[in-house]
Coordinates of C-alpha atoms in Angstrom, one line a residue:
Chain W
M36 CA 83.5 112.6 115.4
S37 CA 80.6 113.0 113.1
N38 CA 77.9 110.6 112.0
V39 CA 79.6 110.2 108.6
F40 CA 82.7 108.8 110.3
R41 CA 80.7 106.5 112.4
K42 CA 78.7 105.3 109.4
S43 CA 81.9 104.6 107.4
L44 CA 83.3 102.7 110.3
G45 CA 80.1 100.6 110.4
I46 CA 80.4 99.9 106.7
A47 CA 84.0 98.9 107.2
A48 CA 83.0 96.5 110.0
L49 CA 80.3 95.0 107.7
L50 CA 82.8 94.4 105.0
A51 CA 85.1 92.8 107.4
I52 CA 82.4 90.3 108.4
Q53 CA 81.8 89.5 104.8
F54 CA 85.4 88.3 104.5
A55 CA 84.9 86.0 107.4
V56 CA 82.7 83.7 105.4
P57 CA 84.7 82.8 102.3
S58 CA 88.1 82.6 103.9
A59 CA 87.2 80.3 106.7
M60 CA 89.7 77.7 105.7
A61 CA 93.2 79.1 106.0
A62 CA 95.9 76.6 105.3
E63 CA 99.2 77.0 107.1
K64 CA 101.1 75.1 104.5
I65 CA 102.1 77.4 101.6
I66 CA 104.5 76.4 98.8
K67 CA 106.2 79.6 97.5
V68 CA 107.4 79.8 93.9
D69 CA 108.9 82.9 92.1
G70 CA 111.1 83.6 89.2
S71 CA 111.0 83.7 85.4
S72 CA 107.9 85.1 83.7
T73 CA 108.5 82.7 80.8
V74 CA 108.1 79.7 83.0
Y75 CA 105.3 81.3 84.9
P76 CA 102.4 80.0 82.8
I77 CA 103.6 76.4 83.3
T78 CA 104.0 76.7 87.0
E79 CA 100.7 78.6 87.3
A80 CA 98.8 75.7 85.5
M81 CA 100.5 73.2 87.9
A82 CA 99.7 75.3 91.0
E83 CA 96.1 75.6 89.9
E84 CA 95.6 71.9 89.4
F85 CA 97.7 70.9 92.5
Q86 CA 95.7 73.2 94.7
K87 CA 92.4 71.8 93.4
A88 CA 93.6 68.2 93.9
T89 CA 95.3 68.6 97.3
K90 CA 94.0 71.8 99.0
T91 CA 97.6 72.8 99.6
N92 CA 98.2 76.5 98.8
V93 CA 100.7 77.5 96.2
T94 CA 101.7 81.1 95.3
V95 CA 103.5 81.9 92.1
G96 CA 105.3 85.2 91.4
E97 CA 106.9 86.4 88.2
S98 CA 109.7 88.7 89.2
G99 CA 112.1 87.3 86.5
T100 CA 114.8 84.6 86.6
G101 CA 117.4 86.8 88.2
A102 CA 115.2 88.3 90.9
G103 CA 113.7 84.9 91.5
F104 CA 117.2 83.4 92.2
K105 CA 117.9 86.3 94.6
K106 CA 114.9 85.4 96.7
F107 CA 115.6 81.7 96.3
C108 CA 119.1 82.0 97.6
R109 CA 117.9 84.0 100.6
G110 CA 115.6 81.1 101.4
E111 CA 112.4 83.0 100.8
T112 CA 111.0 80.6 98.2
D113 CA 110.8 76.9 97.9
I114 CA 111.0 76.7 94.1
S115 CA 112.5 79.1 91.6
N116 CA 111.4 79.3 87.9
A117 CA 114.2 79.9 85.5
S118 CA 114.5 80.4 81.8
R119 CA 118.2 79.7 81.9
P120 CA 120.6 77.6 84.1
I121 CA 121.7 79.1 87.4
L122 CA 124.7 81.5 86.9
Q123 CA 128.0 81.4 88.9
K124 CA 127.2 84.5 91.0
E125 CA 123.8 83.0 91.9
M126 CA 125.5 79.7 92.8
D127 CA 127.9 81.7 95.1
A128 CA 125.0 83.5 96.7
C129 CA 123.1 80.2 97.4
K130 CA 126.3 78.6 98.7
E131 CA 127.0 81.5 101.1
A132 CA 123.4 81.2 102.5
G133 CA 123.8 77.4 102.7
I134 CA 121.0 76.8 100.2
Q135 CA 121.2 73.7 98.1
Y136 CA 119.1 73.2 95.0
I137 CA 117.9 70.4 92.7
E138 CA 117.9 71.4 89.0
L139 CA 115.0 70.1 87.0
P140 CA 114.4 70.8 83.3
V141 CA 110.6 70.9 82.8
A142 CA 110.1 72.1 79.2
F143 CA 111.5 73.7 76.1
D144 CA 110.7 77.0 74.4
A145 CA 111.4 78.1 70.9
L146 CA 112.5 81.7 70.6
T147 CA 110.7 82.8 67.4
V148 CA 111.8 85.5 64.9
V149 CA 108.7 87.1 63.4
V150 CA 108.0 89.5 60.6
N151 CA 104.9 91.3 59.4
H152 CA 102.2 89.2 57.7
K153 CA 102.6 91.2 54.4
N154 CA 106.4 90.5 54.3
D155 CA 106.6 87.8 51.7
F156 CA 110.2 88.3 50.6
V157 CA 112.0 86.9 53.7
K158 CA 112.0 83.1 53.2
S159 CA 114.5 82.4 55.9
L160 CA 117.2 84.0 58.0
S161 CA 120.6 82.6 59.0
V162 CA 122.3 83.2 62.3
A163 CA 124.9 85.3 60.5
E164 CA 122.2 87.5 59.0
L165 CA 120.5 87.9 62.4
N166 CA 123.8 88.7 63.8
A167 CA 124.4 91.4 61.2
I168 CA 121.0 92.9 62.1
W169 CA 121.2 92.6 65.9
K170 CA 125.0 92.9 66.7
S171 CA 126.1 95.8 69.0
G172 CA 126.6 98.9 66.9
S173 CA 125.0 97.4 63.8
S174 CA 124.1 100.0 61.1
V175 CA 121.6 97.8 59.2
K176 CA 118.6 100.0 58.7
N177 CA 117.0 98.6 55.6
W178 CA 116.0 95.1 54.4
K179 CA 118.2 95.6 51.3
Q180 CA 121.3 95.7 53.6
V181 CA 120.4 92.3 55.0
N182 CA 120.2 90.7 51.6
P183 CA 120.6 92.6 48.3
A184 CA 117.7 90.5 46.9
Y185 CA 115.3 92.0 49.4
P186 CA 113.3 95.2 48.5
D187 CA 114.3 98.6 49.6
K188 CA 112.2 98.8 52.8
A189 CA 113.0 100.3 56.1
L190 CA 113.7 97.8 58.9
A191 CA 111.9 98.3 62.2
L192 CA 113.3 96.3 65.1
Y193 CA 111.4 95.3 68.2
G194 CA 112.7 93.2 71.0
P195 CA 112.4 92.4 74.7
G196 CA 113.9 94.7 77.4
T197 CA 117.4 94.1 78.7
A198 CA 116.2 92.6 82.0
S199 CA 114.5 89.6 80.4
G200 CA 116.0 86.1 80.1
T201 CA 114.8 86.0 76.5
F202 CA 117.1 88.9 75.7
D203 CA 120.0 87.2 77.5
Y204 CA 119.5 83.9 75.5
F205 CA 118.9 85.5 72.1
T206 CA 121.9 87.9 72.4
E207 CA 124.1 85.0 73.5
A208 CA 122.9 82.7 70.7
I209 CA 123.0 85.3 67.9
N210 CA 125.7 87.8 69.0
G211 CA 127.9 85.4 70.9
K212 CA 127.7 87.3 74.2
A213 CA 124.8 87.7 76.6
K214 CA 123.4 91.3 76.7
S215 CA 125.5 92.4 73.7
S216 CA 123.0 94.0 71.3
R217 CA 122.4 97.0 69.3
T218 CA 120.4 99.5 71.3
D219 CA 118.4 101.4 68.7
Y220 CA 115.4 99.2 68.6
T221 CA 112.0 99.5 70.3
P222 CA 112.2 97.5 73.5
S223 CA 109.3 96.3 75.7
E224 CA 109.0 94.0 78.6
D225 CA 105.5 93.2 77.4
D226 CA 105.6 90.9 74.4
N227 CA 102.2 91.9 73.3
V228 CA 103.7 95.4 72.6
L229 CA 106.2 93.7 70.3
V230 CA 103.4 91.8 68.6
Q231 CA 101.5 95.0 68.0
G232 CA 104.7 96.7 66.7
V233 CA 105.5 94.1 64.1
A234 CA 101.8 93.6 63.1
G235 CA 101.5 97.3 62.4
N236 CA 104.8 97.8 60.5
A237 CA 105.3 96.1 57.1
G238 CA 109.1 96.3 57.7
G239 CA 109.0 95.1 61.3
L240 CA 111.0 92.3 62.8
A241 CA 111.0 91.0 66.4
Y242 CA 111.8 88.0 68.5
F243 CA 110.0 86.4 71.5
G244 CA 108.7 83.2 73.0
Y245 CA 106.8 80.7 70.8
A246 CA 103.5 81.1 72.7
Y247 CA 103.1 84.7 71.6
Y248 CA 103.6 83.7 67.9
E249 CA 101.2 80.8 68.3
E250 CA 98.4 83.2 69.5
N251 CA 99.1 85.8 66.8
K252 CA 99.6 83.6 63.7
D253 CA 97.0 85.7 61.9
K254 CA 99.0 88.9 62.3
L255 CA 102.6 87.6 62.1
R256 CA 104.8 85.3 60.1
A257 CA 107.5 83.2 61.8
V258 CA 110.8 83.1 59.9
P259 CA 112.6 79.7 59.4
I260 CA 116.1 79.9 60.9
S261 CA 119.3 78.2 59.6
A262 CA 122.1 77.7 62.0
K263 CA 124.8 78.2 59.4
A264 CA 124.6 79.8 55.9
G265 CA 123.7 77.0 53.6
S266 CA 122.3 74.6 56.2
P267 CA 118.5 74.0 55.9
A268 CA 116.3 76.6 57.5
V269 CA 113.9 75.3 60.1
M270 CA 110.5 76.7 61.0
P271 CA 110.0 76.9 64.8
S272 CA 107.5 74.2 65.9
P273 CA 107.2 71.8 68.8
E274 CA 108.4 68.9 66.6
A275 CA 111.5 70.8 65.4
V276 CA 112.3 71.5 69.0
K277 CA 111.8 67.9 70.1
D278 CA 114.0 66.4 67.3
G279 CA 116.7 69.0 67.9
T280 CA 116.6 70.6 64.4
Y281 CA 115.4 74.0 65.5
Q282 CA 118.8 75.5 66.4
P283 CA 120.1 77.6 68.1
L284 CA 117.0 79.3 69.4
A285 CA 115.4 76.4 71.3
R286 CA 116.1 76.8 75.0
P287 CA 115.3 74.6 78.0
L288 CA 113.3 75.9 80.9
F289 CA 113.9 74.8 84.5
I290 CA 112.6 74.8 88.0
Y291 CA 115.1 74.9 90.9
V292 CA 113.8 73.2 94.0
N293 CA 115.3 74.0 97.5
A294 CA 116.9 70.7 98.5
T295 CA 116.0 71.1 102.2
A296 CA 112.4 71.8 101.3
A297 CA 112.3 68.8 99.0
A298 CA 113.6 66.5 101.7
F299 CA 111.7 67.8 104.7
K300 CA 108.5 69.4 103.4
P301 CA 106.2 66.7 102.2
E302 CA 104.0 69.3 100.4
V303 CA 106.9 70.6 98.3
K304 CA 107.9 67.0 97.4
A305 CA 104.3 66.2 96.5
F306 CA 104.0 69.4 94.3
V307 CA 107.2 68.7 92.4
N308 CA 106.1 65.1 91.7
F309 CA 102.7 66.4 90.6
Y310 CA 104.5 68.9 88.4
L311 CA 106.6 66.2 86.6
E312 CA 103.7 63.8 86.4
N313 CA 101.4 66.3 84.7
A314 CA 104.0 68.1 82.6
P315 CA 103.4 66.3 79.3
K316 CA 99.8 67.4 79.3
L317 CA 99.9 70.9 80.9
V318 CA 103.1 72.1 79.3
A319 CA 101.6 71.6 75.9
E320 CA 98.3 73.2 77.0
V321 CA 100.1 76.5 77.8
K322 CA 101.9 76.4 74.4
Y323 CA 105.4 75.2 75.4
V324 CA 107.2 72.1 74.2
P325 CA 107.2 69.2 76.7
L326 CA 110.2 66.9 77.0
P327 CA 109.7 63.3 75.8
A328 CA 107.9 61.1 78.3
D329 CA 111.1 59.0 79.0
D330 CA 112.9 62.2 79.9
Y331 CA 110.3 63.2 82.4
D332 CA 110.9 59.8 84.0
A333 CA 114.6 60.5 84.2
V334 CA 113.9 63.9 85.7
K335 CA 111.6 62.3 88.2
A336 CA 114.3 59.8 89.2
H337 CA 116.8 62.7 89.5
F338 CA 114.4 64.5 91.9
K339 CA 113.8 61.3 93.9
A340 CA 117.5 60.9 94.4
L341 CA 117.6 64.5 95.8
K342 CA 120.8 65.2 94.0
P343 CA 121.8 68.8 94.4
G344 CA 123.8 71.0 92.0
T345 CA 123.8 72.1 88.4
G346 CA 124.9 70.4 85.2
F347 CA 125.8 73.7 83.5
G348 CA 128.8 74.9 85.6
G349 CA 127.3 78.4 86.2
K350 CA 127.0 79.6 82.7
N351 CA 124.3 79.8 80.0
E352 CA 124.6 77.4 77.1
I353 CA 123.4 77.8 73.6
G354 CA 121.9 75.1 71.4
I355 CA 121.5 72.3 73.9
K356 CA 119.3 69.6 72.5
V357 CA 116.5 67.8 74.2
K358 CA 118.3 64.5 74.3
D359 CA 121.5 66.0 75.7
L360 CA 119.7 67.8 78.4
I361 CA 119.0 64.7 80.5
N362 CA 122.6 63.6 80.4
R363 CA 123.6 66.9 81.9
I364 CA 121.7 66.6 85.1
K365 CA 122.8 63.0 85.6
Chain E
M292 CA 67.7 173.6 70.6
A293 CA 70.6 172.9 68.3
V294 CA 72.8 172.4 71.3
T295 CA 70.6 169.8 72.8
Q296 CA 70.4 168.1 69.4
S297 CA 74.1 167.8 69.1
K298 CA 74.4 166.8 72.7
K299 CA 71.8 164.1 72.1
A300 CA 73.7 163.0 69.0
S301 CA 77.0 162.7 70.9
V302 CA 75.3 160.8 73.6
L303 CA 73.9 158.4 71.1
A304 CA 77.3 158.0 69.5
D305 CA 78.8 157.3 72.8
L306 CA 76.0 154.8 73.4
D307 CA 76.9 153.1 70.2
A308 CA 80.5 153.0 71.2
V309 CA 79.5 151.5 74.6
R310 CA 77.3 149.0 72.9
S311 CA 79.9 147.9 70.5
M312 CA 82.3 147.6 73.5
I313 CA 79.9 145.5 75.3
R314 CA 79.4 143.3 72.2
R315 CA 83.1 142.9 71.9
H316 CA 83.5 141.9 75.6
K317 CA 80.6 139.5 75.3
F318 CA 82.3 138.0 72.2
N319 CA 85.5 137.7 74.2
D320 CA 83.6 135.9 76.9
L321 CA 82.2 133.5 74.4
V322 CA 85.6 132.8 72.9
F323 CA 87.1 132.1 76.3
A324 CA 84.2 129.9 77.3
G325 CA 84.7 128.0 74.1
I326 CA 88.4 127.5 74.8
G327 CA 87.6 126.5 78.4
L328 CA 85.1 124.0 77.2
I329 CA 87.5 122.4 74.7
A330 CA 90.2 122.2 77.4
L331 CA 87.8 120.5 79.7
M332 CA 86.7 118.1 77.0
I333 CA 90.2 117.0 76.2
G334 CA 90.5 115.5 79.6
L335 CA 87.0 114.3 79.9
L336 CA 86.6 112.8 76.5
T337 CA 90.0 111.0 76.8
L338 CA 88.8 109.4 80.0
L339 CA 85.4 108.6 78.5
T340 CA 86.9 107.1 75.4
L341 CA 89.3 105.0 77.5
F342 CA 86.5 103.9 79.8
V343 CA 84.0 103.1 77.0
D344 CA 86.7 101.1 75.2
L345 CA 87.5 99.1 78.3
V346 CA 83.9 98.5 79.1
M347 CA 83.2 97.3 75.5
D348 CA 86.3 95.0 75.5
G349 CA 85.6 93.7 79.0
Y350 CA 81.9 93.5 78.9
P351 CA 81.6 89.7 78.4
R352 CA 83.3 89.3 81.8
F353 CA 81.0 91.5 83.8
N354 CA 79.3 88.9 85.9
L355 CA 79.3 87.7 89.5
Q356 CA 81.5 84.8 88.7
F357 CA 84.3 87.1 87.7
F358 CA 84.3 88.4 91.2
S359 CA 84.0 85.0 92.9
D360 CA 86.6 83.1 90.9
F361 CA 90.3 82.7 91.7
P362 CA 92.8 83.3 88.9
S363 CA 93.3 80.5 86.5
R364 CA 95.3 79.6 83.4
R365 CA 92.0 79.4 81.5
A366 CA 90.8 83.0 80.8
G367 CA 87.2 82.1 80.8
S368 CA 87.2 80.8 84.4
A369 CA 89.8 83.2 85.8
G370 CA 88.4 85.7 88.3
L371 CA 89.3 88.6 90.5
L372 CA 88.5 87.2 94.0
S373 CA 92.0 87.2 95.5
A374 CA 92.7 90.5 93.8
W375 CA 89.8 92.5 95.0
V376 CA 89.9 91.1 98.5
G377 CA 93.7 91.9 98.6
S378 CA 93.0 95.4 97.3
I379 CA 90.4 96.0 100.1
L380 CA 92.6 94.6 102.9
V381 CA 95.6 96.6 101.7
M382 CA 93.5 99.8 101.5
A383 CA 92.2 99.2 105.0
V384 CA 95.8 99.1 106.3
T385 CA 96.6 102.2 104.2
F386 CA 93.6 104.0 105.7
L387 CA 94.3 103.1 109.3
S388 CA 98.0 104.0 109.0
A389 CA 97.9 107.2 106.9
V390 CA 94.9 109.0 108.4
P391 CA 95.8 109.2 112.1
V392 CA 99.5 110.1 111.3
G393 CA 98.6 112.4 108.4
V394 CA 95.9 114.3 110.3
A395 CA 98.0 114.6 113.4
A396 CA 101.0 115.9 111.4
G397 CA 98.8 118.4 109.6
L398 CA 97.3 119.6 112.9
Y399 CA 100.7 119.9 114.5
L400 CA 102.2 121.9 111.6
E401 CA 99.2 124.2 111.4
E402 CA 98.3 124.7 115.1
Y403 CA 101.3 123.9 117.2
A404 CA 104.6 124.1 115.3
P405 CA 106.5 127.4 115.9
K406 CA 106.9 129.3 112.6
N407 CA 110.6 129.3 112.0
W408 CA 113.0 128.1 109.3
F409 CA 112.7 124.5 110.5
S410 CA 109.0 124.3 110.1
D411 CA 109.4 126.0 106.7
L412 CA 111.9 123.3 105.7
I413 CA 109.4 120.6 106.8
E414 CA 106.7 122.3 104.8
I415 CA 108.7 122.3 101.6
N416 CA 109.7 118.7 102.1
V417 CA 106.1 117.6 102.7
S418 CA 105.0 119.2 99.5
N419 CA 108.0 117.7 97.7
L420 CA 107.2 114.3 99.0
A421 CA 103.8 114.4 97.2
G422 CA 105.7 114.5 93.9
V423 CA 108.2 111.7 94.6
P424 CA 107.7 108.8 92.1
S425 CA 105.9 105.9 93.7
I426 CA 108.6 103.4 92.8
I427 CA 110.9 105.2 95.2
Y428 CA 108.4 104.4 98.0
G429 CA 108.5 100.8 96.8
L430 CA 112.3 100.7 97.1
L431 CA 112.2 102.4 100.5
A432 CA 109.6 99.9 101.7
L433 CA 111.6 96.9 100.3
G434 CA 114.6 97.9 102.4
L435 CA 112.7 99.2 105.5
F436 CA 109.6 97.1 105.9
V437 CA 110.4 93.8 104.0
Y438 CA 114.0 93.3 105.2
G439 CA 114.7 95.9 107.9
L440 CA 111.6 95.3 110.0
D441 CA 111.2 91.8 108.6
L442 CA 107.5 92.2 107.8
G443 CA 107.9 90.1 104.7
Q444 CA 105.9 90.5 101.5
S445 CA 102.7 90.9 103.3
I446 CA 99.5 92.9 103.3
L447 CA 100.9 94.9 106.2
T448 CA 103.9 95.9 104.2
A449 CA 101.8 96.9 101.2
G450 CA 99.4 98.8 103.3
L451 CA 102.1 100.7 105.1
T452 CA 103.9 101.5 101.8
L453 CA 100.8 102.9 100.2
G454 CA 100.1 104.7 103.5
L455 CA 103.5 106.4 103.2
L456 CA 102.7 107.2 99.6
I457 CA 99.5 109.1 100.4
L458 CA 100.7 110.7 103.7
P459 CA 101.8 113.9 102.0
T460 CA 98.4 114.2 100.3
V461 CA 96.7 113.8 103.7
I462 CA 98.9 116.2 105.4
V463 CA 98.6 118.9 102.8
S464 CA 94.8 118.6 102.5
T465 CA 94.5 118.6 106.3
R466 CA 96.4 121.9 106.5
E467 CA 94.4 123.4 103.7
A468 CA 91.2 122.4 105.4
I469 CA 92.3 123.9 108.7
R470 CA 93.4 127.2 107.0
G471 CA 89.9 127.5 105.6
I472 CA 88.4 128.0 109.1
P473 CA 87.8 131.7 109.9
V474 CA 90.1 133.2 112.6
A475 CA 86.9 134.5 114.2
I476 CA 85.8 131.0 115.2
R477 CA 89.1 130.4 117.1
E478 CA 89.1 133.8 118.7
A479 CA 85.5 133.3 119.8
A480 CA 86.4 130.0 121.4
Y481 CA 89.5 131.4 123.1
A482 CA 87.3 134.4 124.3
V483 CA 85.0 132.1 126.2
G484 CA 88.0 130.4 127.9
A485 CA 88.7 127.3 125.8
T486 CA 92.1 125.8 126.0
K487 CA 94.1 125.2 122.8
W488 CA 93.3 121.5 122.8
Q489 CA 89.6 122.3 123.2
V490 CA 89.7 124.7 120.3
V491 CA 91.5 122.1 118.1
S492 CA 89.3 119.1 119.0
D493 CA 85.9 120.8 119.2
H494 CA 86.2 123.3 116.4
V495 CA 89.3 123.0 114.2
V496 CA 89.0 119.2 113.6
K497 CA 85.2 119.4 113.4
Y498 CA 85.0 122.1 110.8
S499 CA 87.8 120.8 108.7
Q500 CA 86.5 117.2 108.5
G501 CA 85.1 117.7 105.0
G502 CA 88.3 118.9 103.6
I503 CA 90.4 116.2 105.4
L504 CA 88.1 113.5 104.2
T505 CA 88.3 114.7 100.6
G506 CA 92.1 114.6 100.8
V507 CA 92.0 111.1 102.3
I508 CA 89.7 109.7 99.7
I509 CA 91.6 111.3 96.8
G510 CA 94.8 109.8 98.3
M511 CA 93.2 106.4 98.7
S512 CA 91.9 106.4 95.1
R513 CA 95.4 107.1 94.0
A514 CA 96.7 104.3 96.1
I515 CA 94.2 101.7 94.8
G516 CA 95.6 102.0 91.3
E517 CA 99.3 101.9 92.2
T518 CA 101.3 99.0 90.8
A519 CA 105.0 99.9 90.9
P520 CA 105.6 100.0 94.6
I521 CA 103.5 96.9 95.2
I522 CA 105.5 95.0 92.6
T523 CA 108.7 96.2 94.1
I524 CA 107.9 94.8 97.5
G525 CA 107.0 91.5 95.9
A526 CA 103.3 91.1 95.5
L527 CA 102.4 87.7 93.9
T528 CA 100.6 87.1 90.6
F529 CA 99.1 83.7 91.1
I530 CA 97.4 83.3 94.5
A531 CA 94.3 81.2 94.6
F532 CA 93.4 81.5 98.3
L533 CA 92.3 84.2 100.6
P534 CA 94.1 85.6 103.6
P535 CA 92.8 84.4 107.0
A536 CA 89.6 86.1 107.9
P537 CA 90.0 89.3 110.1
V538 CA 86.9 88.3 112.1
T539 CA 86.4 84.9 113.6
D540 CA 83.6 83.2 115.4
V541 CA 85.6 82.4 118.5
A542 CA 86.7 84.8 121.1
P543 CA 88.4 87.4 120.8
F544 CA 86.6 87.5 117.4
L545 CA 89.5 89.4 115.8
N546 CA 92.3 87.8 114.0
F547 CA 95.4 89.7 112.8
E548 CA 97.0 86.9 110.8
W549 CA 95.8 88.3 107.6
L550 CA 98.3 91.1 108.0
N551 CA 101.1 88.7 107.4
S552 CA 99.4 87.0 104.5
A553 CA 100.7 86.9 100.9
F554 CA 98.4 88.8 98.5
T555 CA 97.8 90.3 95.1
V556 CA 95.9 93.4 94.1
L557 CA 93.7 94.5 91.2
P558 CA 96.3 96.5 89.1
I559 CA 98.8 93.6 89.4
Q560 CA 96.2 91.1 88.3
M561 CA 95.4 93.3 85.3
F562 CA 99.0 93.8 84.5
N563 CA 99.5 90.0 84.5
W564 CA 96.5 89.3 82.2
L565 CA 97.6 92.1 79.8
S566 CA 101.0 90.5 79.3
R567 CA 99.5 87.1 78.4
P568 CA 99.8 85.8 74.8
D569 CA 96.2 84.6 74.8
H570 CA 93.7 87.3 73.7
A571 CA 91.0 86.0 76.0
F572 CA 93.0 87.2 78.9
H573 CA 93.1 90.7 77.4
I574 CA 89.3 90.8 77.8
N575 CA 89.8 90.0 81.5
A576 CA 92.3 92.8 81.8
A577 CA 90.0 95.3 80.1
A578 CA 87.2 94.3 82.5
T579 CA 89.6 94.8 85.5
G580 CA 90.6 98.2 84.2
A581 CA 87.0 99.3 83.9
I582 CA 86.4 98.1 87.4
I583 CA 89.4 100.0 88.8
I584 CA 88.2 103.2 87.1
L585 CA 84.7 102.7 88.4
V586 CA 86.0 102.2 92.0
T587 CA 88.1 105.3 91.7
L588 CA 85.2 107.3 90.3
L589 CA 83.0 106.0 93.1
M590 CA 85.6 107.0 95.7
N591 CA 86.0 110.5 94.3
G592 CA 82.2 110.8 94.1
T593 CA 81.9 109.8 97.7
A594 CA 84.5 112.5 98.6
I595 CA 82.5 115.2 96.8
Y596 CA 79.2 114.0 98.4
L597 CA 80.7 113.9 101.9
R598 CA 82.3 117.3 101.6
Y599 CA 79.0 118.7 100.5
K600 CA 77.1 117.0 103.3
I601 CA 79.5 118.0 106.0
R602 CA 79.7 121.6 104.8
K603 CA 75.9 121.8 104.8
N604 CA 75.9 120.8 108.5
I605 CA 78.3 123.5 109.6
K606 CA 76.5 126.6 110.7
W607 CA 78.8 129.4 111.8

């Protein structure tokens, strides 16, 4: 072989030696987390701080709630992030594999309906109006059709892709059935694309997690939501989520911990305790709504008791309030 | 006299016709050159605009810290360390798996395989494989490497997957490089009594090195930007530690544990930052994008340089 090959081999060897230095400490203990991309920022913050504090390695993936449960029920992960409760078919898969889990609510999120900044005519939307816009087969194409008082302006709809937990929750809350939605809207798995879409279209409307609205308040306007026609419209905010008035688009976020890992792997136990201990501070920092402090104590007690199972009976539930959530897992 | 005069006139007229024809052809040349230039610029300017845009967006993050920090929830202190180390380790596995197999396959097909319908079928399939969407390789790898062979979501799996992905490129470029060697060289070697293996190892491989290397590097620079198959096999997004070092200070000095380590790579880190709500992360993503383009340009540049250098050394 020529000199060139030899030289590149030499360079490769040099590079390899470079690696030897920074990665000298390789920990054997790794806590594996995967699941919802909505919960990801919270767990990432926890993992970052926990790793700094204890030198235990934590990896976090974001393959989505459903894909996360698949891995979890095969025993590949210790903890699964979830933006909805575990579903019946996932419970069955876990049961078949002999995997038991502890269900821990960790935060709330407010699904936020947004319109363009220039749109000043929409003061609020009711669930019925949203349903008229988003229901499967809906023919609403103009703001005038939503409410005769609105101007004659084309309606441009943006929403998350069908694989997302946000899509599941919104369609169930608004259209009464998960995954039932009109299909002639612009979907994207990347919420920033939805932000750009509505920011650039005066007739635009979209829904996504509160954090994306919070970061783009200068470009978008959130719409207050009324649960029933005539009931007061509520603007999404951490306070409205905490006192249970923002309905039905406030949703709980969970982590599911492998019960065997929680009982027999001290590092997993330490991580979950760290998670619940630091949740009030870190959850707010990444723009989600923390549970009240008492509730975290209740969740901690629930984890300490290592009580497996789910309080939701294998189906998603709409409009659950912060104060009811804790009674569920008890 | 009159005859010569008219003859001269007709020659002159012809000359005019010829001149105008030459002018016309030159004009056509110019028009085509212009169209060609525009066509070239469409590609080049698009890339340039993209690159300049990324550099301008990401420029605040171009510092050493960006390369030596682990990912973080705070955009300002989030870095690429685990991503670039992961990318290099995955690329190393890709290189070591795809090159020997690809070159051997190319050599066999070109030098040893009998020319019949079966080798034609293989040839068509190899060319077709080069066009298969990369996600398909990801799905294949998920079934075969991750679960079938139980290699897990590791650097080894990712490297082998990308190795499969660039295998057709390596095979095709090996074959093309071999075909470029004049028949006279082989015949001369056989004439002095060389065996087939001697011809292949001393002449064919040697003279086609430049072409093979070009194909390999172009394949590698495709692989380094791949996201879909790596996500499919389950690369992680938050990983704030490095794989075990491949080289240790105790005998036998080599350590292969890193092959089984969890990992992330540059495009995945970029993808993750881009999907964040916080705009500060988008700056990180832009900087990462610029770095990936730079690495790709550097790799392609190396390919061109190596080809030039190797060709210069060949004296037939």
